[in-house]
Coordinates of C-alpha atoms and ligand atoms in Angstrom, one line a residue:
M1 CA 25.8 5.1 -4.6
G2 CA 29.0 7.1 -4.4
N3 CA 31.9 6.0 -6.5
V4 CA 34.7 5.5 -3.9
E5 CA 38.1 4.7 -5.4
G6 CA 36.5 2.8 -8.3
V7 CA 34.2 0.8 -6.1
T8 CA 30.6 1.4 -7.0
E9 CA 28.0 0.6 -4.3
P10 CA 24.7 -0.9 -5.4
R11 CA 21.8 1.5 -5.6
P12 CA 19.4 1.4 -2.6
L13 CA 16.4 -0.7 -3.7
V14 CA 12.8 0.5 -3.2
I15 CA 10.0 -1.9 -4.0
A16 CA 6.5 -0.8 -4.7
A17 CA 3.6 -3.3 -5.1
N18 CA -0.1 -3.1 -4.6
R19 CA 0.2 -5.0 -1.3
L20 CA 2.7 -4.7 1.5
P21 CA 4.1 -8.0 2.6
V22 CA 2.4 -7.9 6.0
M23 CA -1.0 -8.7 7.5
R24 CA -2.7 -7.1 10.5
N25 CA -2.8 -9.4 13.6
S26 CA -5.8 -9.6 15.8
D27 CA -3.8 -7.6 18.5
G28 CA -3.3 -4.7 16.0
G29 CA 0.3 -5.5 15.3
W30 CA 1.7 -6.8 12.0
S31 CA 3.2 -10.1 10.8
T32 CA 5.1 -10.6 7.6
S33 CA 3.6 -12.8 4.9
P34 CA 6.8 -14.4 3.6
G35 CA 6.2 -15.6 0.1
G36 CA 9.0 -16.5 -2.3
L37 CA 9.0 -13.0 -3.8
V38 CA 9.4 -11.4 -0.4
R39 CA 12.2 -13.7 0.6
A40 CA 14.0 -13.1 -2.7
L41 CA 13.9 -9.4 -2.5
L42 CA 14.2 -8.8 1.2
P43 CA 18.0 -9.3 1.5
T44 CA 18.7 -6.7 -1.2
V45 CA 16.3 -4.2 0.4
Q46 CA 17.8 -4.8 3.8
E47 CA 21.4 -4.5 2.8
S48 CA 20.8 -1.4 0.7
K49 CA 18.7 0.3 3.4
G50 CA 15.9 0.5 0.9
A51 CA 12.1 0.3 1.6
W52 CA 8.8 -1.2 0.5
V53 CA 5.8 0.8 -0.5
G54 CA 2.3 -0.6 -0.8
W55 CA -1.3 -0.9 0.5
T56 CA -2.1 -2.8 3.7
G57 CA -5.2 -4.4 2.3
E58 CA -7.4 -2.3 4.7
R59 CA -10.2 0.1 3.7
D60 CA -10.0 3.7 4.9
G61 CA -6.6 3.1 6.5
V62 CA -4.1 5.8 7.5
A63 CA -0.6 6.4 6.2
E64 CA 1.9 4.6 8.5
V65 CA 5.4 3.4 8.5
I66 CA 5.8 -0.2 9.7
E67 CA 9.1 -1.7 10.7
S68 CA 9.4 -5.3 9.6
E69 CA 12.3 -7.7 9.0
G70 CA 14.7 -4.7 9.4
I71 CA 13.1 -2.6 6.7
E72 CA 10.6 0.2 6.5
L73 CA 7.3 -0.5 5.0
H74 CA 5.4 2.7 3.9
S75 CA 1.7 2.2 3.6
V76 CA -0.3 3.9 0.8
P77 CA -3.8 4.3 2.3
L78 CA -6.9 3.7 0.1
S79 CA -10.4 4.9 0.8
S80 CA -13.2 2.4 0.6
N81 CA -14.4 3.9 -2.7
E82 CA -10.9 3.6 -4.1
V83 CA -10.8 -0.1 -3.1
D84 CA -14.0 -0.6 -5.0
R85 CA -12.9 1.4 -8.1
Y86 CA -9.1 1.1 -8.4
Y87 CA -8.7 -2.4 -7.0
E88 CA -11.8 -4.4 -7.5
G89 CA -12.8 -2.2 -10.5
F90 CA -10.1 -1.2 -12.8
A91 CA -7.4 -3.7 -11.7
N92 CA -9.6 -6.7 -11.2
D93 CA -12.6 -6.2 -13.3
T94 CA -11.0 -4.4 -16.3
L95 CA -7.4 -5.3 -16.6
W96 CA -7.3 -8.8 -15.1
P97 CA -9.9 -10.4 -17.4
L98 CA -8.6 -8.6 -20.5
Y99 CA -5.0 -9.5 -19.9
H100 CA -6.1 -13.1 -19.5
D101 CA -7.3 -13.4 -23.1
A102 CA -10.6 -11.7 -22.3
I103 CA -12.1 -15.0 -21.0
R104 CA -14.6 -12.9 -19.1
E105 CA -16.1 -9.6 -20.2
S106 CA -14.2 -6.5 -18.8
G107 CA -16.0 -3.5 -17.4
Y108 CA -14.8 -0.1 -18.7
H109 CA -15.9 2.6 -16.3
S110 CA -14.4 6.1 -16.4
A111 CA -14.9 6.4 -12.6
D112 CA -12.8 3.3 -12.1
W113 CA -10.1 4.6 -14.4
D114 CA -10.0 8.0 -12.6
A115 CA -9.5 6.2 -9.3
Y116 CA -6.7 4.1 -10.9
V117 CA -5.0 7.3 -12.0
D118 CA -5.3 8.9 -8.6
V119 CA -4.0 5.8 -6.7
N120 CA -1.1 5.4 -9.1
Q121 CA -0.2 9.1 -8.6
R122 CA -0.3 8.6 -4.9
F123 CA 2.1 5.6 -5.1
A124 CA 4.4 7.7 -7.3
V125 CA 4.4 10.6 -4.8
Q126 CA 5.1 8.2 -1.9
V127 CA 8.0 6.5 -3.7
A128 CA 9.4 9.9 -4.8
N129 CA 9.2 11.1 -1.1
I130 CA 11.2 8.2 0.3
A131 CA 13.5 6.9 -2.4
P132 CA 17.2 7.7 -1.5
P133 CA 19.1 9.6 -4.2
G134 CA 20.0 7.4 -7.2
A135 CA 17.8 4.5 -5.9
A136 CA 16.6 1.6 -8.0
V137 CA 12.8 1.5 -7.8
W138 CA 11.2 -1.9 -8.7
L139 CA 7.5 -1.6 -9.3
H140 CA 5.3 -4.7 -9.5
D141 CA 2.3 -5.7 -11.5
Y142 CA -0.7 -4.4 -13.4
H143 CA -2.0 -2.3 -10.6
L144 CA 0.8 0.2 -11.0
Q145 CA 1.2 0.7 -14.7
L146 CA 1.1 4.5 -14.5
V147 CA 3.6 4.8 -11.7
P148 CA 6.7 4.7 -13.9
G149 CA 5.6 7.8 -15.9
F150 CA 4.4 9.7 -12.8
L151 CA 7.6 8.9 -10.9
R152 CA 9.8 9.9 -13.8
E153 CA 8.2 13.4 -13.8
Q154 CA 9.2 13.8 -10.1
R155 CA 12.5 12.1 -9.8
N156 CA 14.8 11.9 -12.8
D157 CA 17.7 10.5 -10.6
V158 CA 16.2 7.1 -9.9
R159 CA 16.3 4.0 -12.1
I160 CA 12.7 2.6 -12.6
G161 CA 11.8 -1.0 -13.3
W162 CA 8.4 -2.7 -13.6
F163 CA 7.6 -6.3 -13.7
N164 CA 4.3 -7.7 -14.9
H165 CA 3.2 -10.9 -13.0
I166 CA 0.4 -11.6 -15.4
P167 CA 0.3 -11.9 -19.2
F168 CA 0.5 -8.8 -21.4
P169 CA -2.1 -9.3 -24.1
P170 CA -1.8 -8.9 -27.8
L171 CA -2.6 -5.5 -29.3
E172 CA -6.0 -6.8 -30.7
L173 CA -7.2 -7.2 -27.1
F174 CA -5.2 -4.4 -25.4
Q175 CA -6.6 -1.7 -27.7
R176 CA -10.1 -2.3 -26.3
I177 CA -9.1 -0.2 -23.3
P178 CA -10.3 3.3 -23.8
W179 CA -7.2 4.6 -21.9
R180 CA -4.7 2.3 -23.7
S181 CA -2.3 5.1 -24.8
E182 CA -2.1 6.5 -21.3
I183 CA -1.2 3.0 -20.0
V184 CA 1.6 2.5 -22.5
K185 CA 2.9 6.0 -21.9
G186 CA 2.9 5.3 -18.2
L187 CA 5.0 2.1 -18.7
L188 CA 7.4 3.9 -21.0
G189 CA 8.4 6.1 -18.1
A190 CA 10.5 3.0 -16.9
D191 CA 14.0 2.1 -17.7
V192 CA 13.4 -1.7 -17.5
L193 CA 10.1 -3.5 -18.3
G194 CA 9.9 -7.2 -17.4
F195 CA 7.4 -9.8 -18.5
Q196 CA 7.0 -13.5 -17.7
R197 CA 7.3 -14.7 -21.3
S198 CA 8.9 -13.2 -24.4
R199 CA 5.6 -13.0 -26.1
G200 CA 4.4 -10.6 -23.4
A201 CA 7.4 -8.4 -24.1
R202 CA 6.7 -8.7 -27.9
N203 CA 3.0 -7.7 -27.3
F204 CA 4.1 -4.6 -25.3
I205 CA 6.6 -3.5 -27.9
A206 CA 3.9 -3.9 -30.6
A207 CA 1.5 -1.8 -28.6
A208 CA 4.1 0.9 -27.8
H209 CA 4.9 1.1 -31.5
Q210 CA 1.4 1.1 -32.8
L211 CA -0.1 3.5 -30.2
L212 CA 2.8 5.9 -29.4
G213 CA 5.3 5.4 -32.3
A214 CA 8.0 4.0 -30.0
T215 CA 10.7 2.2 -32.1
E216 CA 12.6 -0.9 -31.4
I217 CA 16.2 0.1 -32.0
D218 CA 17.8 -3.3 -31.0
D219 CA 16.6 -6.6 -29.6
D220 CA 14.6 -5.9 -26.5
L221 CA 15.5 -2.2 -26.6
V222 CA 12.8 0.4 -27.3
H223 CA 13.4 4.1 -28.0
Y224 CA 10.8 6.7 -26.9
Q225 CA 11.1 10.5 -26.5
G226 CA 14.9 10.5 -26.3
R227 CA 15.2 7.6 -23.9
N228 CA 15.9 3.9 -24.2
I229 CA 13.8 1.3 -22.4
S230 CA 14.9 -2.3 -22.0
V231 CA 12.0 -4.7 -22.5
G232 CA 12.5 -8.4 -21.8
A233 CA 11.3 -11.7 -20.4
Y234 CA 12.2 -12.7 -16.8
P235 CA 10.3 -15.9 -15.9
I236 CA 9.6 -15.9 -12.1
S237 CA 10.2 -18.9 -10.0
I238 CA 10.1 -20.2 -6.4
D239 CA 12.5 -20.7 -3.5
V240 CA 13.4 -24.2 -4.7
A241 CA 15.8 -25.1 -1.9
D242 CA 13.3 -24.0 0.8
F243 CA 10.6 -26.2 -0.8
E244 CA 12.9 -29.1 -1.0
L245 CA 14.0 -28.8 2.5
Q246 CA 10.5 -28.6 3.9
A247 CA 9.4 -31.5 1.6
S248 CA 12.1 -33.8 2.7
G249 CA 11.5 -33.6 6.4
R250 CA 10.1 -36.5 8.4
A251 CA 7.0 -34.5 9.6
T252 CA 6.1 -33.9 5.9
R253 CA 6.5 -37.6 5.0
Q254 CA 4.3 -38.6 8.0
R255 CA 1.7 -36.0 7.2
S256 CA 1.7 -37.1 3.6
A257 CA 1.1 -40.7 4.5
Q258 CA -1.6 -39.7 6.9
I259 CA -3.4 -37.7 4.1
R260 CA -3.3 -40.8 1.9
S261 CA -4.8 -42.9 4.6
R262 CA -7.5 -40.3 5.5
L263 CA -8.5 -40.3 1.8
G264 CA -9.1 -44.1 2.0
D265 CA -5.8 -45.2 0.6
P266 CA -6.7 -44.7 -3.1
E267 CA -4.5 -45.9 -5.8
V268 CA -4.1 -42.5 -7.3
I269 CA -4.6 -39.1 -5.7
L270 CA -5.2 -36.3 -8.2
L271 CA -4.6 -32.8 -6.9
G272 CA -5.6 -29.2 -7.8
V273 CA -4.4 -26.2 -5.9
D274 CA -5.4 -22.7 -7.1
R275 CA -6.8 -19.4 -6.1
L276 CA -10.5 -19.7 -6.9
D277 CA -10.1 -17.7 -10.1
Y278 CA -11.9 -18.2 -13.4
T279 CA -8.5 -18.1 -15.2
K280 CA -7.4 -21.3 -13.5
G281 CA -9.6 -23.7 -15.4
I282 CA -10.9 -25.4 -12.2
G283 CA -14.4 -26.0 -13.6
G284 CA -13.1 -27.6 -16.9
R285 CA -10.8 -29.9 -14.9
L286 CA -13.6 -31.0 -12.6
R287 CA -15.9 -31.7 -15.5
A288 CA -13.2 -33.8 -17.2
F289 CA -12.8 -35.8 -14.0
G290 CA -16.5 -36.3 -13.7
Q291 CA -16.9 -37.4 -17.3
L292 CA -14.1 -40.0 -16.8
L293 CA -16.0 -41.4 -13.9
D294 CA -19.2 -41.4 -15.8
D295 CA -17.5 -43.3 -18.6
G296 CA -15.9 -45.7 -16.3
R297 CA -12.4 -44.7 -17.4
L298 CA -11.7 -43.7 -13.8
D299 CA -12.9 -45.6 -10.8
P300 CA -14.2 -43.8 -7.6
E301 CA -12.8 -46.6 -5.5
R302 CA -9.3 -46.2 -6.9
H303 CA -9.1 -42.5 -8.0
V304 CA -9.8 -39.4 -5.9
L305 CA -9.4 -35.8 -6.6
V306 CA -8.4 -33.2 -4.0
Q307 CA -9.2 -29.6 -5.0
I308 CA -7.9 -26.8 -2.7
A309 CA -9.3 -23.4 -3.7
T310 CA -8.1 -20.3 -2.0
P311 CA -10.8 -17.6 -1.4
T312 CA -9.9 -14.5 -3.5
R313 CA -11.5 -11.3 -4.7
E314 CA -14.8 -12.2 -3.2
G315 CA -16.2 -8.7 -3.8
V316 CA -16.0 -9.1 -7.6
E317 CA -19.1 -10.6 -9.2
H318 CA -17.3 -12.9 -11.7
Y319 CA -15.6 -14.6 -8.7
Q320 CA -18.9 -15.1 -6.9
D321 CA -20.3 -16.7 -10.1
E322 CA -17.2 -18.9 -10.5
R323 CA -17.4 -20.2 -6.9
R324 CA -21.1 -21.1 -7.3
E325 CA -20.4 -22.9 -10.5
I326 CA -17.5 -24.9 -9.1
E327 CA -19.4 -25.9 -5.9
Q328 CA -22.3 -27.0 -8.0
I329 CA -20.0 -29.2 -10.2
V330 CA -18.4 -30.7 -7.1
G331 CA -21.8 -31.5 -5.6
E332 CA -23.1 -33.1 -8.8
I333 CA -20.1 -35.3 -9.2
N334 CA -20.0 -36.4 -5.6
G335 CA -23.7 -36.9 -5.8
R336 CA -23.2 -39.4 -8.6
H337 CA -20.0 -41.1 -7.6
A338 CA -19.3 -40.8 -3.8
R339 CA -19.9 -43.7 -1.4
L340 CA -20.9 -43.1 2.2
G341 CA -17.8 -41.6 4.0
F342 CA -15.8 -41.5 0.7
P343 CA -16.3 -38.4 -1.5
V344 CA -14.6 -38.8 -4.8
I345 CA -13.8 -35.0 -4.9
H346 CA -12.5 -33.5 -1.6
Y347 CA -13.0 -29.8 -2.0
L348 CA -11.7 -27.2 0.4
Y349 CA -12.4 -23.5 -0.1
Q350 CA -9.6 -22.6 2.2
T351 CA -6.1 -21.1 2.3
L352 CA -3.7 -23.7 3.7
P353 CA -0.5 -23.0 5.6
L354 CA 2.7 -24.2 3.8
D355 CA 3.3 -27.0 6.2
E356 CA -0.1 -28.5 5.1
L357 CA 0.3 -27.6 1.4
I358 CA 3.7 -29.3 1.0
P359 CA 2.6 -32.7 2.4
L360 CA -0.4 -32.5 0.0
Y361 CA 1.9 -31.8 -2.9
R362 CA 3.9 -34.9 -1.9
A363 CA 0.8 -37.0 -1.5
G364 CA -0.5 -35.9 -5.0
D365 CA 0.3 -38.6 -7.6
V366 CA -1.0 -36.5 -10.4
M367 CA -1.1 -32.7 -10.3
L368 CA -3.6 -30.9 -12.5
V369 CA -2.6 -27.4 -13.4
T370 CA -5.0 -26.4 -16.2
P371 CA -5.4 -22.6 -16.4
L372 CA -7.0 -21.1 -19.5
R373 CA -4.3 -18.4 -19.2
D374 CA -1.7 -17.8 -16.5
G375 CA 1.4 -15.5 -16.4
M376 CA 3.6 -18.2 -14.9
N377 CA 1.8 -20.5 -12.4
L378 CA 4.0 -21.2 -9.3
V379 CA 1.9 -24.1 -8.2
A380 CA 3.3 -26.2 -11.0
K381 CA 6.8 -25.3 -9.9
E382 CA 6.0 -25.9 -6.2
Y383 CA 4.7 -29.4 -7.0
V384 CA 7.9 -30.3 -8.9
A385 CA 10.1 -28.9 -6.1
A386 CA 8.2 -30.8 -3.5
H387 CA 8.6 -34.1 -5.2
V388 CA 12.0 -34.8 -3.7
D389 CA 11.1 -38.5 -4.2
G390 CA 11.5 -37.9 -8.0
D391 CA 8.0 -39.3 -8.7
G392 CA 4.7 -37.7 -9.6
V393 CA 3.1 -36.6 -12.9
L394 CA 2.3 -33.0 -13.8
V395 CA -0.5 -32.2 -16.2
L396 CA 0.1 -28.6 -17.3
S397 CA -1.8 -26.2 -19.5
E398 CA 0.0 -24.9 -22.6
F399 CA -1.4 -21.5 -21.7
T400 CA 0.8 -21.0 -18.6
G401 CA 4.3 -19.4 -18.6
A402 CA 5.5 -22.5 -16.7
A403 CA 4.9 -24.5 -19.9
D404 CA 7.9 -22.8 -21.5
E405 CA 10.2 -24.3 -18.9
L406 CA 8.5 -27.6 -17.9
G407 CA 8.2 -29.3 -21.2
E408 CA 8.4 -32.8 -19.7
A409 CA 5.0 -32.3 -18.1
L410 CA 2.0 -33.6 -20.0
L411 CA 1.2 -30.4 -21.8
V412 CA -2.5 -29.9 -22.7
N413 CA -4.9 -27.5 -24.2
P414 CA -7.5 -27.1 -21.5
H415 CA -10.1 -25.9 -24.1
D416 CA -9.9 -29.4 -25.7
E417 CA -12.2 -31.4 -23.5
Q418 CA -11.4 -34.8 -25.1
R419 CA -7.7 -34.2 -25.0
L420 CA -7.9 -33.1 -21.4
Q421 CA -9.7 -36.3 -20.4
D422 CA -7.2 -38.5 -22.4
T423 CA -4.3 -36.7 -20.8
I424 CA -5.7 -37.2 -17.3
V425 CA -6.0 -40.9 -18.0
Q426 CA -2.5 -41.0 -19.5
A427 CA -1.2 -39.4 -16.3
V428 CA -3.0 -41.8 -14.0
E429 CA -1.8 -44.8 -16.0
M430 CA 1.8 -43.6 -16.6
H431 CA 4.4 -46.2 -15.5
R432 CA 7.0 -45.1 -13.1
H433 CA 9.8 -45.8 -15.7
E434 CA 8.3 -42.9 -17.7
R435 CA 7.3 -40.8 -14.7
R436 CA 10.7 -40.6 -13.1
P437 CA 12.8 -39.3 -16.0
R438 CA 10.2 -36.6 -16.7
M439 CA 10.2 -35.5 -13.1
E440 CA 14.0 -35.6 -12.9
A441 CA 14.4 -33.4 -16.0
M442 CA 11.9 -30.8 -14.6
R443 CA 13.6 -30.9 -11.2
D444 CA 17.0 -30.3 -12.8
R445 CA 15.8 -27.4 -14.7
L446 CA 14.1 -25.8 -11.7
A447 CA 17.2 -26.1 -9.7
T448 CA 19.0 -23.7 -12.0
A449 CA 16.1 -21.2 -12.2
T450 CA 15.0 -20.2 -8.7
V451 CA 13.3 -17.0 -7.5
G452 CA 16.8 -15.8 -6.5
D453 CA 18.0 -16.2 -10.0
W454 CA 15.0 -14.3 -11.3
A455 CA 15.5 -11.4 -8.9
K456 CA 19.2 -11.2 -9.7
S457 CA 18.7 -11.2 -13.5
F458 CA 16.2 -8.3 -13.3
L459 CA 18.2 -6.3 -10.7
D460 CA 21.4 -6.7 -12.7
V461 CA 19.8 -4.7 -15.5
L462 CA 17.9 -2.3 -13.2
M463 CA 21.0 -1.5 -11.1
E464 CA 23.1 -0.5 -14.2
R465 CA 24.7 2.9 -14.1
Ligands
ADQ1 P1 -1.4 -16.3 -8.8 O1 -2.5 -16.1 -9.9 O2 -1.8 -16.2 -7.4 O3 -0.2 -15.4 -9.1 P2 0.3 -18.8 -8.8 O4 1.5 -18.4 -9.5 O5 -0.1 -20.2 -9.0 O6 -0.9 -17.8 -9.1 O7 0.6 -18.6 -7.2 C1 -0.3 -19.0 -6.3 C2 0.4 -19.1 -4.9 O8 -0.7 -19.2 -4.0 C3 1.3 -20.3 -4.9 O9 2.4 -19.9 -4.2 C4 0.4 -21.3 -4.1 O10 1.2 -22.1 -3.2 C5 -0.5 -20.4 -3.2 N1 -1.7 -21.1 -3.0 C6 -2.7 -21.4 -3.9 N2 -3.7 -22.0 -3.4 C7 -3.4 -22.1 -2.1 C8 -4.2 -22.5 -0.9 N3 -5.4 -23.1 -1.0 N4 -3.6 -22.4 0.3 C9 -2.4 -21.8 0.4 N5 -1.7 -21.3 -0.6 C10 -2.2 -21.5 -1.8 C11 0.2 -14.4 -10.0 C12 0.1 -14.7 -11.5 C13 0.8 -16.0 -11.8 C14 2.3 -15.8 -11.4 C15 2.4 -15.3 -10.0 C16 3.8 -14.9 -9.6 O11 -1.3 -14.9 -11.8 O12 0.8 -16.3 -13.2 O13 3.0 -17.1 -11.4 O14 1.6 -14.1 -9.8 O15 4.4 -14.0 -10.6

């Protein structure tokens, strides 16, 4: 903070996200859930003696301070009603579908919006209470779009950044929200706004101009009520070195071979790994696979599909419908094409630990990542990083952020059923002379764009004085 003989210390870093990076153990204690994001941000928070603010995931919890990995985690308690209205309601039933191209109908309920305002205000108060003077506050995601504005009203000494992990929609969709101007105003309270892709940033700038008259005074710089706000694209990534290390171990190779043999030693293992979310295009992908079997273009004795689907947002109706539909498709296809003891689709509705997921990635000859819309999609990057053997084919939806960087994948429009089927066949039949250079090119690019690079590029702008 202080400027000692020309040496400027970095600002303390405070993170706020809907969820804290911890889970409650059965004994009542806490264990860290160390994703790539947490690992990328933790060192800066630790060194700067910063903190992390978020919800524990529990209904009717109490405010507490949890010590974890040498930093303080400050919980923001939510009542059961707030979980229904702010989290499952406004965040996941209004914003999530709308921001993903409105592929499901959004609900617009003023009681949900009121809870969203209240919870955002509570987050802002919590951050304002604990942020050291001159801190950099990095807010995450669509749950907290009003926090920048509320925080700005209380603490003018802090730098405020916000990063959106999901797409930011075009104005034509965004303006459906009855409280659209309030949301844009909330975001304009920040100093730095980050998006996965430049089109997300452009969409926001257009909304800010149209709804509140904010002006773009330079590339990626917006002026509003006497302040400048930097608006740009920061594509997120994964901890590439860590994935590579885990993927190249002997235990992973052994487990991977074991998986192949357990599946009946098929010629080609096709793989899907997703949260069970209607944005991920799981149903369309399964239908394409089933049609290829029906038409005899794939052979159940040579080609099997493994679909891992993580349980998610089970309290939201669209998700219950999606699960029913997917499980019905799996049942129908297996009913038609499985042989005794050999399903043609191996479907797991489970969250797998990383030491099970990485061998699966390595065993997967063809990875199917076919969302209808996705901010980035880290699964695509994880698959590439795990293929330390330089082999494997990635089929990737054009509608993911990852498609901007992984152009050597087989890019596909998941709405185009025929093309999707043809692309799957192309992937299955691709010769290794073509597979390898594609995979190598993607691996090279990923090596220079890790989650550490992502965090650094955002923090470099946020920490400015
Ligand atoms: P998600 O929608 O959750 O993230 P994604 O980027 O694919 O999508 O990340 C999913 C993560 O969950 C991956 O790290 C994956 O390994 C893990 N995962 C998936 N299925 C699993 C399973 N069955 N078992 C264990 N782990 C599993 C949101 C946005 C994305 C954006 C990220 C990060 O929707 O677009 O890329 O945030 O910004």
